mmCIF file of C-alpha atoms in Angstrom:
data_model
loop_
_atom_site.group_PDB
_atom_site.id
_atom_site.type_symbol
_atom_site.label_atom_id
_atom_site.label_comp_id
_atom_site.label_asym_id
_atom_site.label_seq_id
_atom_site.Cartn_x
_atom_site.Cartn_y
_atom_site.Cartn_z
ATOM 1 C CA MET G 1276 118.067 -26.437 -254.167
ATOM 2 C CA THR G 1277 116.739 -28.464 -251.269
ATOM 3 C CA LYS G 1278 116.878 -26.834 -247.848
ATOM 4 C CA ILE G 1279 117.742 -29.054 -244.922
ATOM 5 C CA SER G 1280 118.297 -28.341 -241.235
ATOM 6 C CA PRO G 1281 121.809 -27.614 -239.978
ATOM 7 C CA ALA G 1282 121.949 -30.908 -238.074
ATOM 8 C CA ARG G 1283 121.250 -32.818 -241.267
ATOM 9 C CA ALA G 1284 124.346 -31.559 -243.026
ATOM 10 C CA ALA G 1285 126.533 -31.272 -239.936
ATOM 11 C CA GLY G 1286 128.077 -34.637 -240.746
ATOM 12 C CA LEU G 1287 130.113 -32.981 -243.487
ATOM 13 C CA ARG G 1288 131.140 -29.936 -241.503
ATOM 14 C CA PRO G 1289 134.721 -29.575 -240.308
ATOM 15 C CA ARG G 1290 135.412 -30.737 -236.790
ATOM 16 C CA PRO G 1291 135.642 -27.956 -234.180
ATOM 17 C CA GLY G 1292 138.557 -25.714 -234.972
ATOM 18 C CA ALA G 1293 138.611 -26.495 -238.696
ATOM 19 C CA ALA G 1294 136.352 -23.810 -240.067
ATOM 20 C CA GLY G 1295 133.745 -23.092 -237.426
ATOM 21 C CA ARG G 1296 130.100 -24.139 -237.306
ATOM 22 C CA GLY G 1297 126.800 -22.451 -238.102
ATOM 23 C CA ASP G 1298 124.428 -24.663 -236.163
ATOM 24 C CA CYS G 1299 121.380 -22.424 -236.346
ATOM 25 C CA LEU G 1300 121.555 -21.479 -239.990
ATOM 26 C CA PRO G 1301 119.682 -22.889 -242.986
ATOM 27 C CA ILE G 1302 121.756 -25.194 -245.163
ATOM 28 C CA LYS G 1303 121.488 -26.277 -248.771
ATOM 29 C CA VAL G 1304 123.414 -29.177 -250.246
ATOM 30 C CA VAL G 1305 123.912 -29.879 -253.935
ATOM 31 C CA ILE G 1306 126.116 -32.236 -255.926
ATOM 32 C CA LEU G 1307 127.726 -31.099 -259.135
ATOM 33 C CA LYS G 1308 127.854 -33.601 -261.957
ATOM 34 C CA GLY G 1309 128.268 -32.835 -265.616
ATOM 35 C CA ASN G 1310 126.222 -29.749 -266.394
ATOM 36 C CA ILE G 1311 123.556 -30.530 -263.812
ATOM 37 C CA LEU G 1312 123.361 -29.467 -260.179
ATOM 38 C CA LYS G 1313 121.929 -32.504 -258.424
ATOM 39 C CA HIS G 1314 120.291 -32.005 -255.064
ATOM 40 C CA LEU G 1315 121.474 -33.983 -252.108
ATOM 41 C CA GLU G 1316 118.057 -34.818 -250.772
ATOM 42 C CA SER G 1317 116.995 -34.713 -247.166
ATOM 43 C CA ILE G 1318 119.479 -36.603 -245.055
ATOM 44 C CA GLY G 1319 118.977 -37.656 -241.480
ATOM 45 C CA PRO G 1320 120.822 -35.929 -238.654
ATOM 46 C CA ILE G 1321 124.255 -37.175 -237.658
ATOM 47 C CA ARG G 1322 125.921 -38.049 -234.443
ATOM 48 C CA ARG G 1323 125.142 -34.769 -232.727
ATOM 49 C CA PRO G 1324 121.350 -34.956 -232.494
ATOM 50 C CA SER G 1325 119.155 -32.652 -230.513
ATOM 51 C CA LEU G 1326 118.546 -33.814 -226.969
ATOM 52 C CA SER G 1327 115.561 -35.905 -226.019
ATOM 53 C CA ALA G 1328 112.843 -34.364 -223.859
ATOM 54 C CA SER G 1329 114.472 -35.571 -220.645
ATOM 55 C CA GLY G 1330 117.910 -34.416 -221.807
ATOM 56 C CA ARG G 1331 116.629 -30.961 -222.691
ATOM 57 C CA LEU G 1332 115.043 -30.648 -219.273
ATOM 58 C CA LEU G 1333 118.274 -31.612 -217.520
ATOM 59 C CA CYS G 1334 120.459 -29.169 -219.467
ATOM 60 C CA ALA G 1335 118.020 -26.315 -219.108
ATOM 61 C CA GLY G 1336 117.644 -27.002 -215.410
ATOM 62 C CA VAL G 1337 121.388 -26.836 -214.826
ATOM 63 C CA VAL G 1338 121.874 -23.686 -216.899
ATOM 64 C CA LEU G 1339 118.957 -21.824 -215.403
ATOM 65 C CA THR G 1340 119.382 -22.761 -211.740
ATOM 66 C CA ALA G 1341 121.140 -19.470 -211.026
ATOM 67 C CA LEU G 1342 118.103 -17.554 -212.281
ATOM 68 C CA ALA G 1343 115.967 -19.120 -209.598
ATOM 69 C CA VAL G 1344 118.092 -17.430 -206.959
ATOM 70 C CA LEU G 1345 116.837 -14.062 -208.204
ATOM 71 C CA SER G 1346 113.372 -14.871 -206.987
ATOM 72 C CA ALA G 1347 114.676 -14.459 -203.447
ATOM 73 C CA CYS G 1348 117.572 -12.088 -203.979
ATOM 74 C CA GLY G 1349 115.809 -9.290 -202.151
ATOM 75 C CA GLU G 1350 115.086 -11.417 -199.083
ATOM 76 C CA LYS G 1351 117.304 -11.549 -195.973
ATOM 77 C CA GLU G 1352 116.351 -14.996 -194.657
ATOM 78 C CA LYS G 1353 119.187 -16.957 -193.061
ATOM 79 C CA LYS G 1354 120.461 -19.624 -195.433
ATOM 80 C CA PRO G 1355 120.646 -23.212 -194.162
ATOM 81 C CA GLY G 1356 124.068 -24.709 -193.587
ATOM 82 C CA GLN G 1357 127.339 -23.597 -192.043
ATOM 83 C CA ALA G 1358 128.507 -20.199 -193.279
ATOM 84 C CA LEU G 1359 131.819 -20.210 -195.158
ATOM 85 C CA ALA G 1360 131.966 -16.548 -196.158
ATOM 86 C CA SER G 1361 129.847 -13.417 -196.107
ATOM 87 C CA VAL G 1362 129.241 -10.808 -198.812
ATOM 88 C CA ASN G 1363 127.788 -7.591 -197.409
ATOM 89 C CA GLY G 1364 125.929 -9.664 -194.851
ATOM 90 C CA GLU G 1365 124.806 -12.390 -197.316
ATOM 91 C CA GLU G 1366 126.208 -15.774 -196.317
ATOM 92 C CA ILE G 1367 127.892 -18.302 -198.580
ATOM 93 C CA THR G 1368 127.160 -21.689 -197.021
ATOM 94 C CA VAL G 1369 128.630 -25.178 -197.114
ATOM 95 C CA LEU G 1370 125.425 -26.429 -198.761
ATOM 96 C CA GLN G 1371 125.968 -24.039 -201.663
ATOM 97 C CA LEU G 1372 129.587 -25.151 -201.986
ATOM 98 C CA ASN G 1373 128.649 -28.834 -201.930
ATOM 99 C CA GLU G 1374 126.066 -28.238 -204.669
ATOM 100 C CA GLU G 1375 128.693 -26.549 -206.840
ATOM 101 C CA LEU G 1376 131.171 -29.375 -206.200
ATOM 102 C CA GLN G 1377 128.587 -31.958 -207.200
ATOM 103 C CA ARG G 1378 127.743 -30.132 -210.416
ATOM 104 C CA SER G 1379 131.394 -29.538 -211.329
ATOM 105 C CA GLY G 1380 132.298 -33.240 -211.205
ATOM 106 C CA VAL G 1381 135.735 -32.475 -209.729
ATOM 107 C CA GLN G 1382 137.796 -35.527 -208.780
ATOM 108 C CA ALA G 1383 138.342 -36.142 -205.055
ATOM 109 C CA ALA G 1384 142.085 -35.409 -205.288
ATOM 110 C CA GLN G 1385 141.375 -31.940 -206.694
ATOM 111 C CA GLN G 1386 138.471 -30.954 -204.458
ATOM 112 C CA GLU G 1387 140.469 -28.938 -201.935
ATOM 113 C CA GLN G 1388 141.826 -26.641 -204.635
ATOM 114 C CA ALA G 1389 138.450 -26.576 -206.376
ATOM 115 C CA LYS G 1390 136.686 -25.522 -203.161
ATOM 116 C CA ARG G 1391 138.651 -22.282 -203.021
ATOM 117 C CA GLN G 1392 137.871 -21.500 -206.657
ATOM 118 C CA LEU G 1393 134.198 -22.352 -206.240
ATOM 119 C CA VAL G 1394 133.865 -20.194 -203.116
ATOM 120 C CA GLU G 1395 135.272 -17.269 -205.094
ATOM 121 C CA SER G 1396 132.756 -17.983 -207.858
ATOM 122 C CA LEU G 1397 129.938 -18.029 -205.306
ATOM 123 C CA ILE G 1398 131.154 -14.703 -203.935
ATOM 124 C CA ASP G 1399 131.174 -13.214 -207.450
ATOM 125 C CA ARG G 1400 127.671 -14.547 -208.019
ATOM 126 C CA GLN G 1401 126.418 -13.064 -204.755
ATOM 127 C CA LEU G 1402 127.912 -9.672 -205.637
ATOM 128 C CA LEU G 1403 126.004 -9.725 -208.922
ATOM 129 C CA LEU G 1404 122.805 -10.819 -207.184
ATOM 130 C CA ASN G 1405 123.138 -8.000 -204.676
ATOM 131 C CA GLU G 1406 123.489 -5.449 -207.452
ATOM 132 C CA ALA G 1407 120.579 -7.008 -209.344
ATOM 133 C CA ALA G 1408 118.430 -6.655 -206.232
ATOM 134 C CA LYS G 1409 119.399 -2.985 -205.885
ATOM 135 C CA GLU G 1410 118.241 -2.375 -209.448
ATOM 136 C CA LYS G 1411 115.062 -4.413 -208.809
ATOM 137 C CA LEU G 1412 115.899 -6.759 -211.672
ATOM 138 C CA ASP G 1413 114.183 -9.568 -209.739
ATOM 139 C CA ARG G 1414 110.915 -7.746 -210.530
ATOM 140 C CA ASP G 1415 111.599 -7.382 -214.232
ATOM 141 C CA PRO G 1416 108.842 -9.304 -216.085
ATOM 142 C CA LYS G 1417 111.371 -11.055 -218.316
ATOM 143 C CA VAL G 1418 113.426 -12.172 -215.315
ATOM 144 C CA VAL G 1419 110.317 -13.347 -213.443
ATOM 145 C CA GLN G 1420 109.261 -15.348 -216.492
ATOM 146 C CA ALA G 1421 112.749 -16.873 -216.818
ATOM 147 C CA VAL G 1422 112.740 -17.847 -213.135
ATOM 148 C CA GLU G 1423 109.340 -19.505 -213.486
ATOM 149 C CA ARG G 1424 110.529 -21.378 -216.565
ATOM 150 C CA ALA G 1425 113.678 -22.533 -214.752
ATOM 151 C CA LYS G 1426 111.620 -23.758 -211.805
ATOM 152 C CA ALA G 1427 109.227 -25.669 -214.061
ATOM 153 C CA LEU G 1428 112.102 -27.298 -215.956
ATOM 154 C CA ILE G 1429 113.923 -28.338 -212.792
ATOM 155 C CA VAL G 1430 110.826 -29.814 -211.158
ATOM 156 C CA ALA G 1431 109.800 -31.627 -214.364
ATOM 157 C CA GLN G 1432 113.310 -33.008 -214.755
ATOM 158 C CA SER G 1433 113.303 -34.183 -211.161
ATOM 159 C CA TYR G 1434 110.097 -36.119 -211.776
ATOM 160 C CA MET G 1435 111.420 -37.666 -214.981
ATOM 161 C CA GLN G 1436 114.689 -38.639 -213.304
ATOM 162 C CA LYS G 1437 112.727 -40.346 -210.539
ATOM 163 C CA ARG G 1438 110.701 -42.295 -213.075
ATOM 164 C CA LEU G 1439 113.772 -43.269 -215.084
ATOM 165 C CA GLY G 1440 115.674 -44.518 -212.065
ATOM 166 C CA THR G 1441 118.874 -46.307 -213.071
ATOM 167 C CA PRO G 1442 118.390 -48.455 -216.192
ATOM 168 C CA ALA G 1443 120.298 -51.715 -216.180
ATOM 169 C CA LYS G 1444 123.580 -51.754 -218.054
ATOM 170 C CA PRO G 1445 123.272 -53.453 -221.473
ATOM 171 C CA THR G 1446 124.341 -57.084 -221.348
ATOM 172 C CA PRO G 1447 127.266 -58.438 -223.398
ATOM 173 C CA ALA G 1448 124.720 -60.368 -225.482
ATOM 174 C CA GLU G 1449 122.819 -57.150 -226.327
ATOM 175 C CA VAL G 1450 126.049 -55.386 -227.269
ATOM 176 C CA ALA G 1451 127.181 -58.280 -229.465
ATOM 177 C CA ALA G 1452 123.784 -58.465 -231.168
ATOM 178 C CA TYR G 1453 123.882 -54.756 -232.051
ATOM 179 C CA PHE G 1454 127.426 -55.134 -233.374
ATOM 180 C CA GLU G 1455 126.375 -57.997 -235.663
ATOM 181 C CA GLN G 1456 123.232 -56.218 -236.850
ATOM 182 C CA HIS G 1457 125.125 -53.095 -237.982
ATOM 183 C CA PRO G 1458 128.285 -54.059 -239.874
ATOM 184 C CA GLU G 1459 128.237 -50.685 -241.673
ATOM 185 C CA PHE G 1460 129.156 -49.047 -238.363
ATOM 186 C CA PHE G 1461 131.778 -51.582 -237.351
ATOM 187 C CA ALA G 1462 133.100 -54.569 -239.330
ATOM 188 C CA ARG G 1463 132.540 -52.915 -242.727
ATOM 189 C CA ARG G 1464 133.082 -49.332 -241.616
ATOM 190 C CA LYS G 1465 134.536 -46.973 -244.221
ATOM 191 C CA GLN G 1466 136.403 -43.720 -243.815
ATOM 192 C CA ILE G 1467 135.679 -40.915 -246.270
ATOM 193 C CA ASP G 1468 138.413 -38.298 -246.611
ATOM 194 C CA MET G 1469 137.370 -34.940 -248.032
ATOM 195 C CA ARG G 1470 139.020 -31.674 -248.967
ATOM 196 C CA GLU G 1471 137.168 -28.400 -248.972
ATOM 197 C CA LEU G 1472 137.344 -24.732 -249.814
ATOM 198 C CA VAL G 1473 135.423 -22.353 -247.548
ATOM 199 C CA ILE G 1474 134.074 -19.158 -249.127
ATOM 200 C CA ALA G 1475 131.500 -16.507 -248.301
ATOM 201 C CA THR G 1476 128.057 -17.484 -249.552
ATOM 202 C CA ALA G 1477 127.810 -14.054 -251.173
ATOM 203 C CA ASP G 1478 130.642 -15.161 -253.499
ATOM 204 C CA MET G 1479 128.741 -18.260 -254.643
ATOM 205 C CA THR G 1480 127.804 -16.855 -258.054
ATOM 206 C CA ALA G 1481 126.492 -18.487 -261.185
ATOM 207 C CA ASP G 1482 129.958 -18.116 -262.721
ATOM 208 C CA LEU G 1483 131.530 -20.023 -259.821
ATOM 209 C CA LYS G 1484 128.951 -22.795 -260.108
ATOM 210 C CA ALA G 1485 129.704 -23.047 -263.801
ATOM 211 C CA ALA G 1486 133.424 -23.208 -263.040
ATOM 212 C CA MET G 1487 132.853 -26.004 -260.526
ATOM 213 C CA ASP G 1488 130.657 -27.831 -262.985
ATOM 214 C CA ALA G 1489 133.470 -27.773 -265.547
ATOM 215 C CA ALA G 1490 136.338 -28.381 -263.095
ATOM 216 C CA LYS G 1491 137.991 -31.777 -262.803
ATOM 217 C CA SER G 1492 139.462 -31.138 -259.351
ATOM 218 C CA LEU G 1493 139.199 -28.878 -256.339
ATOM 219 C CA ASP G 1494 142.589 -27.401 -257.261
ATOM 220 C CA GLU G 1495 141.089 -26.119 -260.505
ATOM 221 C CA VAL G 1496 138.319 -24.471 -258.498
ATOM 222 C CA ALA G 1497 140.934 -22.911 -256.180
ATOM 223 C CA ALA G 1498 142.813 -21.562 -259.207
ATOM 224 C CA TRP G 1499 139.575 -20.031 -260.521
ATOM 225 C CA LEU G 1500 138.951 -18.391 -257.127
ATOM 226 C CA ASP G 1501 142.484 -16.982 -257.092
ATOM 227 C CA ALA G 1502 142.128 -15.653 -260.627
ATOM 228 C CA HIS G 1503 138.865 -13.921 -259.729
ATOM 229 C CA LYS G 1504 140.213 -12.654 -256.378
ATOM 230 C CA VAL G 1505 137.646 -14.578 -254.333
ATOM 231 C CA LYS G 1506 138.836 -15.126 -250.780
ATOM 232 C CA PHE G 1507 138.796 -18.714 -249.517
ATOM 233 C CA SER G 1508 140.426 -21.039 -246.996
ATOM 234 C CA ARG G 1509 141.399 -24.699 -247.337
ATOM 235 C CA THR G 1510 140.548 -27.434 -244.852
ATOM 236 C CA GLN G 1511 140.453 -31.219 -244.764
ATOM 237 C CA LEU G 1512 138.048 -33.493 -242.937
ATOM 238 C CA SER G 1513 137.371 -37.189 -242.532
ATOM 239 C CA ARG G 1514 134.160 -38.955 -241.561
ATOM 240 C CA THR G 1515 133.412 -42.635 -241.088
ATOM 241 C CA THR G 1516 130.188 -44.388 -241.936
ATOM 242 C CA ALA G 1517 129.597 -44.638 -238.172
ATOM 243 C CA GLU G 1518 129.571 -40.830 -237.941
ATOM 244 C CA LEU G 1519 127.209 -40.183 -240.843
ATOM 245 C CA PRO G 1520 123.555 -41.152 -241.238
ATOM 246 C CA PRO G 1521 123.195 -44.281 -243.387
ATOM 247 C CA GLU G 1522 121.434 -42.373 -246.196
ATOM 248 C CA LEU G 1523 124.294 -39.893 -246.545
ATOM 249 C CA SER G 1524 126.964 -42.592 -246.248
ATOM 250 C CA THR G 1525 125.346 -44.534 -249.081
ATOM 251 C CA ARG G 1526 125.258 -41.443 -251.294
ATOM 252 C CA LEU G 1527 128.861 -40.475 -250.625
ATOM 253 C CA LEU G 1528 130.173 -44.014 -251.087
ATOM 254 C CA GLY G 1529 128.448 -44.080 -254.464
ATOM 255 C CA LEU G 1530 130.311 -41.000 -255.678
ATOM 256 C CA PRO G 1531 133.640 -41.255 -257.527
ATOM 257 C CA LYS G 1532 136.831 -39.813 -256.092
ATOM 258 C CA GLY G 1533 137.192 -36.169 -256.995
ATOM 259 C CA GLN G 1534 133.429 -35.600 -257.119
ATOM 260 C CA LEU G 1535 132.605 -32.006 -256.191
ATOM 261 C CA PHE G 1536 129.617 -30.880 -254.171
ATOM 262 C CA ILE G 1537 128.538 -27.796 -252.239
ATOM 263 C CA ILE G 1538 127.184 -27.235 -248.760
ATOM 264 C CA LYS G 1539 125.639 -23.840 -248.152
ATOM 265 C CA GLU G 1540 125.220 -22.860 -244.529
ATOM 266 C CA GLY G 1541 124.260 -19.307 -243.800
ATOM 267 C CA GLN G 1542 126.956 -16.791 -244.647
ATOM 268 C CA ARG G 1543 129.517 -19.345 -245.736
ATOM 269 C CA SER G 1544 129.634 -22.110 -248.333
ATOM 270 C CA LEU G 1545 131.789 -25.238 -248.406
ATOM 271 C CA LEU G 1546 133.091 -26.516 -251.749
ATOM 272 C CA ILE G 1547 133.942 -30.161 -251.066
ATOM 273 C CA SER G 1548 135.736 -32.892 -252.980
ATOM 274 C CA ILE G 1549 135.981 -36.587 -252.057
ATOM 275 C CA ALA G 1550 139.701 -37.337 -251.769
ATOM 276 C CA ASP G 1551 139.644 -40.995 -250.719
ATOM 277 C CA VAL G 1552 137.475 -43.793 -249.378
ATOM 278 C CA ARG G 1553 139.127 -46.591 -247.415
ATOM 279 C CA ASP G 1554 138.292 -49.466 -245.115
ATOM 280 C CA ALA G 1555 138.323 -48.583 -241.393
ATOM 281 C CA PRO G 1556 136.878 -51.602 -239.552
ATOM 282 C CA VAL G 1557 136.649 -51.799 -235.771
ATOM 283 C CA THR G 1558 136.274 -54.864 -233.558
ATOM 284 C CA LEU G 1559 133.574 -55.693 -231.038
ATOM 285 C CA GLU G 1560 136.061 -55.031 -228.250
ATOM 286 C CA GLN G 1561 136.860 -51.573 -229.617
ATOM 287 C CA SER G 1562 133.171 -50.741 -230.048
ATOM 288 C CA THR G 1563 131.749 -52.120 -226.804
ATOM 289 C CA ALA G 1564 131.811 -48.877 -224.786
ATOM 290 C CA GLN G 1565 130.183 -46.891 -227.618
ATOM 291 C CA ILE G 1566 127.468 -49.487 -228.140
ATOM 292 C CA GLU G 1567 126.789 -49.711 -224.406
ATOM 293 C CA GLN G 1568 126.328 -45.947 -224.243
ATOM 294 C CA PHE G 1569 123.952 -45.969 -227.209
ATOM 295 C CA LEU G 1570 121.837 -48.809 -225.802
ATOM 296 C CA PHE G 1571 121.791 -47.135 -222.376
ATOM 297 C CA ASN G 1572 120.602 -43.859 -223.922
ATOM 298 C CA LYS G 1573 117.971 -45.705 -225.927
ATOM 299 C CA LYS G 1574 116.577 -47.375 -222.818
ATOM 300 C CA ASN G 1575 116.375 -43.996 -221.102
ATOM 301 C CA LYS G 1576 114.618 -42.452 -224.085
ATOM 302 C CA ASP G 1577 112.170 -45.322 -224.454
ATOM 303 C CA THR G 1578 111.264 -45.102 -220.764
ATOM 304 C CA ALA G 1579 110.816 -41.315 -220.952
ATOM 305 C CA ASP G 1580 108.700 -41.571 -224.105
ATOM 306 C CA ALA G 1581 106.500 -44.243 -222.516
ATOM 307 C CA GLU G 1582 105.933 -42.065 -219.445
ATOM 308 C CA LEU G 1583 105.056 -38.998 -221.544
ATOM 309 C CA ALA G 1584 102.678 -41.108 -223.635
ATOM 310 C CA ARG G 1585 101.022 -42.397 -220.445
ATOM 311 C CA LEU G 1586 100.618 -38.889 -219.049
ATOM 312 C CA ARG G 1587 99.193 -37.588 -222.322
ATOM 313 C CA ALA G 1588 96.740 -40.465 -222.536
ATOM 314 C CA ALA G 1589 95.508 -39.788 -218.993
ATOM 315 C CA ALA G 1590 95.312 -36.000 -219.374
ATOM 316 C CA LYS G 1591 92.637 -33.785 -220.866
ATOM 317 C CA ILE G 1592 94.545 -31.527 -223.256
ATOM 318 C CA GLU G 1593 92.698 -28.689 -224.971
ATOM 319 C CA TYR G 1594 94.095 -26.272 -227.558
ATOM 320 C CA MET G 1595 92.374 -22.897 -227.295
ATOM 321 C CA ASP G 1596 94.266 -21.789 -230.404
ATOM 322 C CA LYS G 1597 93.292 -24.530 -232.858
ATOM 323 C CA THR G 1598 96.137 -23.593 -235.199
ATOM 324 C CA LEU G 1599 98.584 -24.945 -232.597
ATOM 325 C CA ALA G 1600 96.907 -28.339 -232.340
ATOM 326 C CA PRO G 1601 98.918 -31.279 -233.756
ATOM 327 C CA VAL G 1602 98.114 -32.239 -237.320
ATOM 328 C CA LYS G 1603 96.016 -35.388 -237.385
ATOM 329 C CA GLY G 1604 98.263 -38.404 -237.772
ATOM 330 C CA ALA G 1605 101.394 -36.530 -236.679
ATOM 331 C CA ALA G 1606 103.291 -37.384 -233.518
ATOM 332 C CA ALA G 1607 102.178 -35.202 -230.607
ATOM 333 C CA THR G 1608 104.997 -35.890 -228.152
ATOM 334 C CA PRO G 1609 107.808 -33.311 -228.040
ATOM 335 C CA ALA G 1610 110.311 -36.158 -227.758
ATOM 336 C CA ALA G 1611 109.379 -37.499 -231.188
ATOM 337 C CA SER G 1612 112.189 -35.547 -232.827
ATOM 338 C CA ALA G 1613 114.700 -37.805 -231.057
ATOM 339 C CA ASP G 1614 113.377 -40.937 -232.781
ATOM 340 C CA SER G 1615 115.671 -40.425 -235.737
ATOM 341 C CA ALA G 1616 118.692 -40.410 -233.432
ATOM 342 C CA ASN G 1617 117.844 -43.902 -232.228
ATOM 343 C CA ALA G 1618 117.108 -45.037 -235.758
ATOM 344 C CA ARG G 1619 120.627 -43.959 -236.766
ATOM 345 C CA GLY G 1620 122.213 -46.109 -234.070
ATOM 346 C CA VAL G 1621 125.717 -45.161 -232.979
ATOM 347 C CA ALA G 1622 125.657 -42.304 -235.509
ATOM 348 C CA GLY G 1623 123.425 -40.535 -232.996
ATOM 349 C CA LEU G 1624 125.986 -40.586 -230.200
ATOM 350 C CA LYS G 1625 128.178 -37.598 -231.086
#
């Protein structure tokens, strides 16, 4: 069987709440036909791609900002800004509250109520910081390393954000051109309805594969599972050709209704059957906001990639451990993994 990354098969996973996700687990996909298990070859990632370099920096910076506070949690310097509250002598200031309000994205009409909640959160955070300082956790090597990493990510992100500036909004002509160039996502969009049985991967035996190979429907497979006392759950899911990578869409559209195939992801396996394929076109008006977002993201990514390429070209980079050096001919930039998301168009948005 061919192993592929979790993101590459995520297009066929249930939506959140259906049967859970295993985003960091190895996945195998096979199609059953006749007496042969046919491999579903490597398929590109779907609409939930990994973040670009600049996106990763932003997320990490936001998540790790609190760690940076630990670097000074043992100090007693007066904080700038008007004091709003005090926790054992440590002030909670208006500047801290404003920062939390900005990050929370609370609407203006709800800010007064949000301020009270955020002040309480800041008090809770300060209590934890005080206790961490008592236990000298700010000197723990792992914490020090995490703080340094957070600082580096935040500063790097700040530089990249400055270089990116505010890209111009895509023009109506650019949006219309993308719409016309990709009818598979819009005018000729299809919806693929699927049914699935979710079982433990440990129960995926040779006998079960043989039963699936001989079965004419998913109901026959369910009856076999019942007869052999194999626990399973039923779910249904639908995906459009705008949500799946083109390669996978083409493969699924070429399969007959009722075709069975398997997705193995970690400790669970999904036994899936194609229930229906129907037309689901959308108009330019309906798609405009989605296309604008994709083109905006692409401009950001292209600008970030160009800046990283410029910096790499101007820098002297040496690898002391030669085994870590990029393979000749391979892309060296860490943002290269996001190229496939742009290549997939709007399928890379979710």
